[in-house]
Coordinates of C-alpha atoms and ligand atoms in Angstrom, one line a residue:
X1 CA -9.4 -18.6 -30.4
X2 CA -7.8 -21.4 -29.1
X3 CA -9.2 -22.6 -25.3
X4 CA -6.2 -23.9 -25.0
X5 CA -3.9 -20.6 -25.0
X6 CA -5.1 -17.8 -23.6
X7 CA -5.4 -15.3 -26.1
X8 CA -2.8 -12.6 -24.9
X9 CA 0.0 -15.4 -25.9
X10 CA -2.1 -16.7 -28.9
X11 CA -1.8 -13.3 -30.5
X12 CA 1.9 -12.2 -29.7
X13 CA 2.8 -16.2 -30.9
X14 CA 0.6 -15.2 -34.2
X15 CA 2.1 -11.9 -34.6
X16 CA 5.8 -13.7 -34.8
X17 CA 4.3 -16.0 -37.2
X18 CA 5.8 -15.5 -41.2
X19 CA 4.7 -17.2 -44.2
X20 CA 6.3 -15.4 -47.7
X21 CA 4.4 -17.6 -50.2
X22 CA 2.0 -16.1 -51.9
X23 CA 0.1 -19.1 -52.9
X24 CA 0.2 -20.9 -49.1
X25 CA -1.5 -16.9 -48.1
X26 CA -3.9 -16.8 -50.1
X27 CA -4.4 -20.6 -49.6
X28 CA -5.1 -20.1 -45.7
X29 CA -7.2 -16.9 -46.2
X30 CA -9.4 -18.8 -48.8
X31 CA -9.7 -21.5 -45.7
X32 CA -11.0 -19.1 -43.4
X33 CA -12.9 -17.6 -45.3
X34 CA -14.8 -20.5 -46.1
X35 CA -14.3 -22.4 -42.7
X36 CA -11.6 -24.8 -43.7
X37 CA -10.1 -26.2 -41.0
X38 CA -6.4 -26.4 -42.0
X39 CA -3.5 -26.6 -40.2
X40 CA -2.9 -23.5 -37.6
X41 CA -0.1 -21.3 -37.7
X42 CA 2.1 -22.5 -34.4
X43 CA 1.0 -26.4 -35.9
X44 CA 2.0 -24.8 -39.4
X45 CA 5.2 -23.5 -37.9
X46 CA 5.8 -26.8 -35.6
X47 CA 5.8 -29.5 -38.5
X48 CA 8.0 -27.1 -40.7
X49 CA 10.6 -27.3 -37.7
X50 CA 10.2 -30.8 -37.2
X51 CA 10.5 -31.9 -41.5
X52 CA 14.0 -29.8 -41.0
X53 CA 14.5 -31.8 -38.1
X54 CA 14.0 -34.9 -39.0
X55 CA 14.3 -34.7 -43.1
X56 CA 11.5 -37.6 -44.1
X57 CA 11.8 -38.4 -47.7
X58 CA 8.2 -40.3 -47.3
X59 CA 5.3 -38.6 -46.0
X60 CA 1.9 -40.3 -45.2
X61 CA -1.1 -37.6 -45.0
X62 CA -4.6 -38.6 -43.7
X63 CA -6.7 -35.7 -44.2
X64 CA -5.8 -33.8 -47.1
X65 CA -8.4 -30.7 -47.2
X66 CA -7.5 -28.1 -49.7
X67 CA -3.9 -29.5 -49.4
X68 CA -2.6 -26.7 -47.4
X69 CA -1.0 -28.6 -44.9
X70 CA 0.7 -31.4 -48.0
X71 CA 2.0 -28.4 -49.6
X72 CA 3.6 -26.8 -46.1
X73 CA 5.0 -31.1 -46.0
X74 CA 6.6 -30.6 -49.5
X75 CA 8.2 -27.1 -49.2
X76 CA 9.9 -28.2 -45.5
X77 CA 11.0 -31.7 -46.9
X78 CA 12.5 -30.9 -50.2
X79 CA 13.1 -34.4 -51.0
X80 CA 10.1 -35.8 -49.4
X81 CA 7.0 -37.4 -51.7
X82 CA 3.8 -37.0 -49.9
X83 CA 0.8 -39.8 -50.1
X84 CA -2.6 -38.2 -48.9
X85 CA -5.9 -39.4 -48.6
X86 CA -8.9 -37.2 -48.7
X87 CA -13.1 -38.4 -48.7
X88 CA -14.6 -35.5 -49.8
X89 CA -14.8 -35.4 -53.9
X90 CA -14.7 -31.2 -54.2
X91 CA -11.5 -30.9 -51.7
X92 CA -10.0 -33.5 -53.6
X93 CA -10.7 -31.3 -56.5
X94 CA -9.6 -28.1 -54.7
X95 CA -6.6 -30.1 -53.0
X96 CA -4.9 -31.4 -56.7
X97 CA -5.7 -27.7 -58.7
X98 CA -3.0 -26.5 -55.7
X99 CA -0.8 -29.2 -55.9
X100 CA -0.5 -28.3 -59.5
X101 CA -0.3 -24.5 -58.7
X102 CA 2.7 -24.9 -56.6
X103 CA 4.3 -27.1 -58.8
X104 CA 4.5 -29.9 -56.8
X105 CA 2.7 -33.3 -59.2
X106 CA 5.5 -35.4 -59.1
X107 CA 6.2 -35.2 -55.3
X108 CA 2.5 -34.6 -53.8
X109 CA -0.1 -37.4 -55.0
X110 CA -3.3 -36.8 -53.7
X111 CA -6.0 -40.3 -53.3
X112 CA -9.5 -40.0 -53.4
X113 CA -11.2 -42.4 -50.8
X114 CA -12.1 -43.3 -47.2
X115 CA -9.1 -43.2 -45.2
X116 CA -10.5 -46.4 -43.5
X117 CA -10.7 -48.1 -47.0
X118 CA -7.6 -46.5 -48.2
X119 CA -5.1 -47.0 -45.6
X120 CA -5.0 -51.1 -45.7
X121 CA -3.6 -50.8 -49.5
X122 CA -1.5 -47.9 -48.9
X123 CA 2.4 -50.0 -48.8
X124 CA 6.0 -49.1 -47.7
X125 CA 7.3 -47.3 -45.0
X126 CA 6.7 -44.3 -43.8
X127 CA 9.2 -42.0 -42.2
X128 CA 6.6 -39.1 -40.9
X129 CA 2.7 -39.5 -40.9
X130 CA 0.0 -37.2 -40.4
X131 CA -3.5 -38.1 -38.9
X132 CA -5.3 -35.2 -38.9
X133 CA -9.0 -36.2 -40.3
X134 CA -12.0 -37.5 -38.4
X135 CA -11.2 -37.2 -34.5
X136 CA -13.4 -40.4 -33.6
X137 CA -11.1 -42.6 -35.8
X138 CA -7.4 -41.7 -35.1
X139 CA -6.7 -45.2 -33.2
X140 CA -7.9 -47.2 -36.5
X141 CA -6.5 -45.1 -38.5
X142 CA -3.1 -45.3 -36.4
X143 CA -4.0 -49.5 -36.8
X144 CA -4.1 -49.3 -40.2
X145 CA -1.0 -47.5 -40.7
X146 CA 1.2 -50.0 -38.3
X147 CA 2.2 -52.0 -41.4
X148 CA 3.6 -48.2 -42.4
X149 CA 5.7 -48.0 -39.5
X150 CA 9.6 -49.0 -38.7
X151 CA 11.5 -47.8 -35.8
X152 CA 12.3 -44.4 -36.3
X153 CA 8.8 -43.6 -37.4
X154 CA 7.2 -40.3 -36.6
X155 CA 3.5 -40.3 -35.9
X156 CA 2.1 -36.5 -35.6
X157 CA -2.1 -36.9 -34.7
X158 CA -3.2 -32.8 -35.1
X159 CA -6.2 -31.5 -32.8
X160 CA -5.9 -34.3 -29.9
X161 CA -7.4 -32.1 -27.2
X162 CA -10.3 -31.2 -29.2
X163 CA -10.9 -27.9 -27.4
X164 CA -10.4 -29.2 -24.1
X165 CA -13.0 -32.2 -24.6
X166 CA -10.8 -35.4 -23.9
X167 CA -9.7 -33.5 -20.7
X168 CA -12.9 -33.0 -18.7
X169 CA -16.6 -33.0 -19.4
X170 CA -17.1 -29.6 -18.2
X171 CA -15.6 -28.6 -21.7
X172 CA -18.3 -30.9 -24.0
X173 CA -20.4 -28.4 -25.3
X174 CA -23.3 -31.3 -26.7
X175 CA -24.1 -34.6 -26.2
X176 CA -23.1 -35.4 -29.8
X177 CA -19.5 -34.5 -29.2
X178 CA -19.3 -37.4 -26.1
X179 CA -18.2 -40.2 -28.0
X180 CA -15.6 -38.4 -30.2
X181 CA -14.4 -36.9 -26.7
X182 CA -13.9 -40.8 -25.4
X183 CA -12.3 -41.9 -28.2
X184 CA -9.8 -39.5 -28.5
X185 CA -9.5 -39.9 -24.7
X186 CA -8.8 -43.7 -25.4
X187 CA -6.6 -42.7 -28.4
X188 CA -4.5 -40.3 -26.2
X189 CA -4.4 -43.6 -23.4
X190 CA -3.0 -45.9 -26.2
X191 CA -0.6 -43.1 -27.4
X192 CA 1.3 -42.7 -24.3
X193 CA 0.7 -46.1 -22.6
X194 CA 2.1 -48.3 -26.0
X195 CA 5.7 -50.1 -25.2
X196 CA 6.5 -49.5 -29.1
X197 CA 5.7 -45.7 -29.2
X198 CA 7.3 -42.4 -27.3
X199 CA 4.7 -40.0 -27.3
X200 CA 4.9 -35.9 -26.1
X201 CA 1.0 -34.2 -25.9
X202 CA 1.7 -30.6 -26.8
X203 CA -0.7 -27.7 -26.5
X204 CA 0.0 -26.2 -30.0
X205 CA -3.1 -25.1 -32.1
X206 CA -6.2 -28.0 -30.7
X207 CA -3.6 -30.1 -29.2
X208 CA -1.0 -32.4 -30.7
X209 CA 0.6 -36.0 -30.0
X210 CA 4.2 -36.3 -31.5
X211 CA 5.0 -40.0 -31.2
X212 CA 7.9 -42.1 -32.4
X213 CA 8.0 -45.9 -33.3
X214 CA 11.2 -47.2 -30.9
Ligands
SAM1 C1 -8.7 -30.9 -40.6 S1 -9.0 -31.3 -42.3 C2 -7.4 -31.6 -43.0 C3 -6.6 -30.3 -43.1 C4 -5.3 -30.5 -43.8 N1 -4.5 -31.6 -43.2 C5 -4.5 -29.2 -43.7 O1 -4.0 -28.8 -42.6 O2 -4.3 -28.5 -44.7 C6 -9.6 -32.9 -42.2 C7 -10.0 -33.5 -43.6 O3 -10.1 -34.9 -43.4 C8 -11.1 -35.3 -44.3 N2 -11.7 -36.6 -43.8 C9 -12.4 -36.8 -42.7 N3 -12.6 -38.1 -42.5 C10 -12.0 -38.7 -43.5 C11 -11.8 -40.1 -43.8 N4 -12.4 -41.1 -43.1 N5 -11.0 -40.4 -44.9 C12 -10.4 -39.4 -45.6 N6 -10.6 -38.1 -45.3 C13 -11.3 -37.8 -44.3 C14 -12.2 -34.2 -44.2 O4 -13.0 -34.2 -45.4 C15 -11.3 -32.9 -44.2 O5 -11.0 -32.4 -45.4

């Protein structure tokens, strides 16, 4: 459950949640099954709305998992190719057999690597990116990524609240969890405070920061 909905709305906002692809369902029961933490169904739901929105053709993932989320990315944005980035050899492994499930080779390319090594040879511009990998490094991986931006550019950083742990102490459950809590809280500070950036915090799934380049 989210500590950030209560769980009266959490549930009636699930139960209006739809998904007809077979592969995306069996992709997110596989995830929960085995405690992958993909996408949640409002954030699911939320960047589908905003790819019809706003209609990127090029699409920069950091955080790739099973490549649930890349997948949701390519389906929304039919004309979109999607670069993500992805450390961990096996979900890399996992994340390219369902890109070539779904069909999706040519438009989905999947890179094998630290983000923070990755990112500073990555070129072009992007029209939408997606941080969404390890919380304590959003603002370098947002650095790395400036080169990637033009006005216009929309930056989407997933599980910003971090079950409440940027807002208040009370809510850090171990010491160990401190300096992720910080950073994100300095993240959240640069976000909104940044002359070149518009930025909404919305409480969908662990928190999310929409920003766009002006
Ligand atoms: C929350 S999951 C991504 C979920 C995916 N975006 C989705 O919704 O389907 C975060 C992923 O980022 C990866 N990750 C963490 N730190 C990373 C780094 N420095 N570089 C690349 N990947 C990283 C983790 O291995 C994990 O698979």
């Amino acid at each position: 459950m989210s500590i950030l909905t209560p769980e009266l709305i959490e549930n009636y906002v699930y139960s209006l949640y739809r998904q007809d692809d077979e592969q995306l369902i069996r992709m997110r029961e596989t995830a929960e099954k085995t405690l992958v933490p993909i996408i949640t169904r409002d954030m699911e739901r939320f960047l589908y709305t905003l790819c019809r929105i706003s209609r990127p053709k090029h699409i920069l993932e950091v955080g790739t998992a099973i490549g649930y989320s890349a997948i949701c990315f390519a389906q929304a944005a039919s004309e979109a190719r999607i670069t993500t980035i992805e450390n961990r050899e096996r979900s890399v492994h996992k994340a390219r057999a369902n890109v070539k499930e779904a069909g999706l080779e040519e438009r989905i390319r999947v890179i094998h690597g630290d983000a923070a090594e990755v990112l500073p040879e990555i070129e072009g511009v992007f029209d939408l990116i997606f941080i969404d990998a390890a919380k304590g490094q959003y603002h370098r991986f947002f650095d790395l990524c400036r080169k990637n931006m033009a006005p216009g550019t929309i930056i989407v950083s997933d599980n910003v609240l971090y079950k409440g742990m940027p807002c208040d102490e009370s809510f850090i459950p171990q010491r160990r969890h401190k300096t992720i809590a910080r950073r994100m809280d300095e993240y959240l500070r640069f976000l909104t405070e940044d002359e070149e950036l518009e930025t909404s915090l919305l409480a969908i799934g662990d928190g999310v920061a929409l920003s766009i380049c002006k």
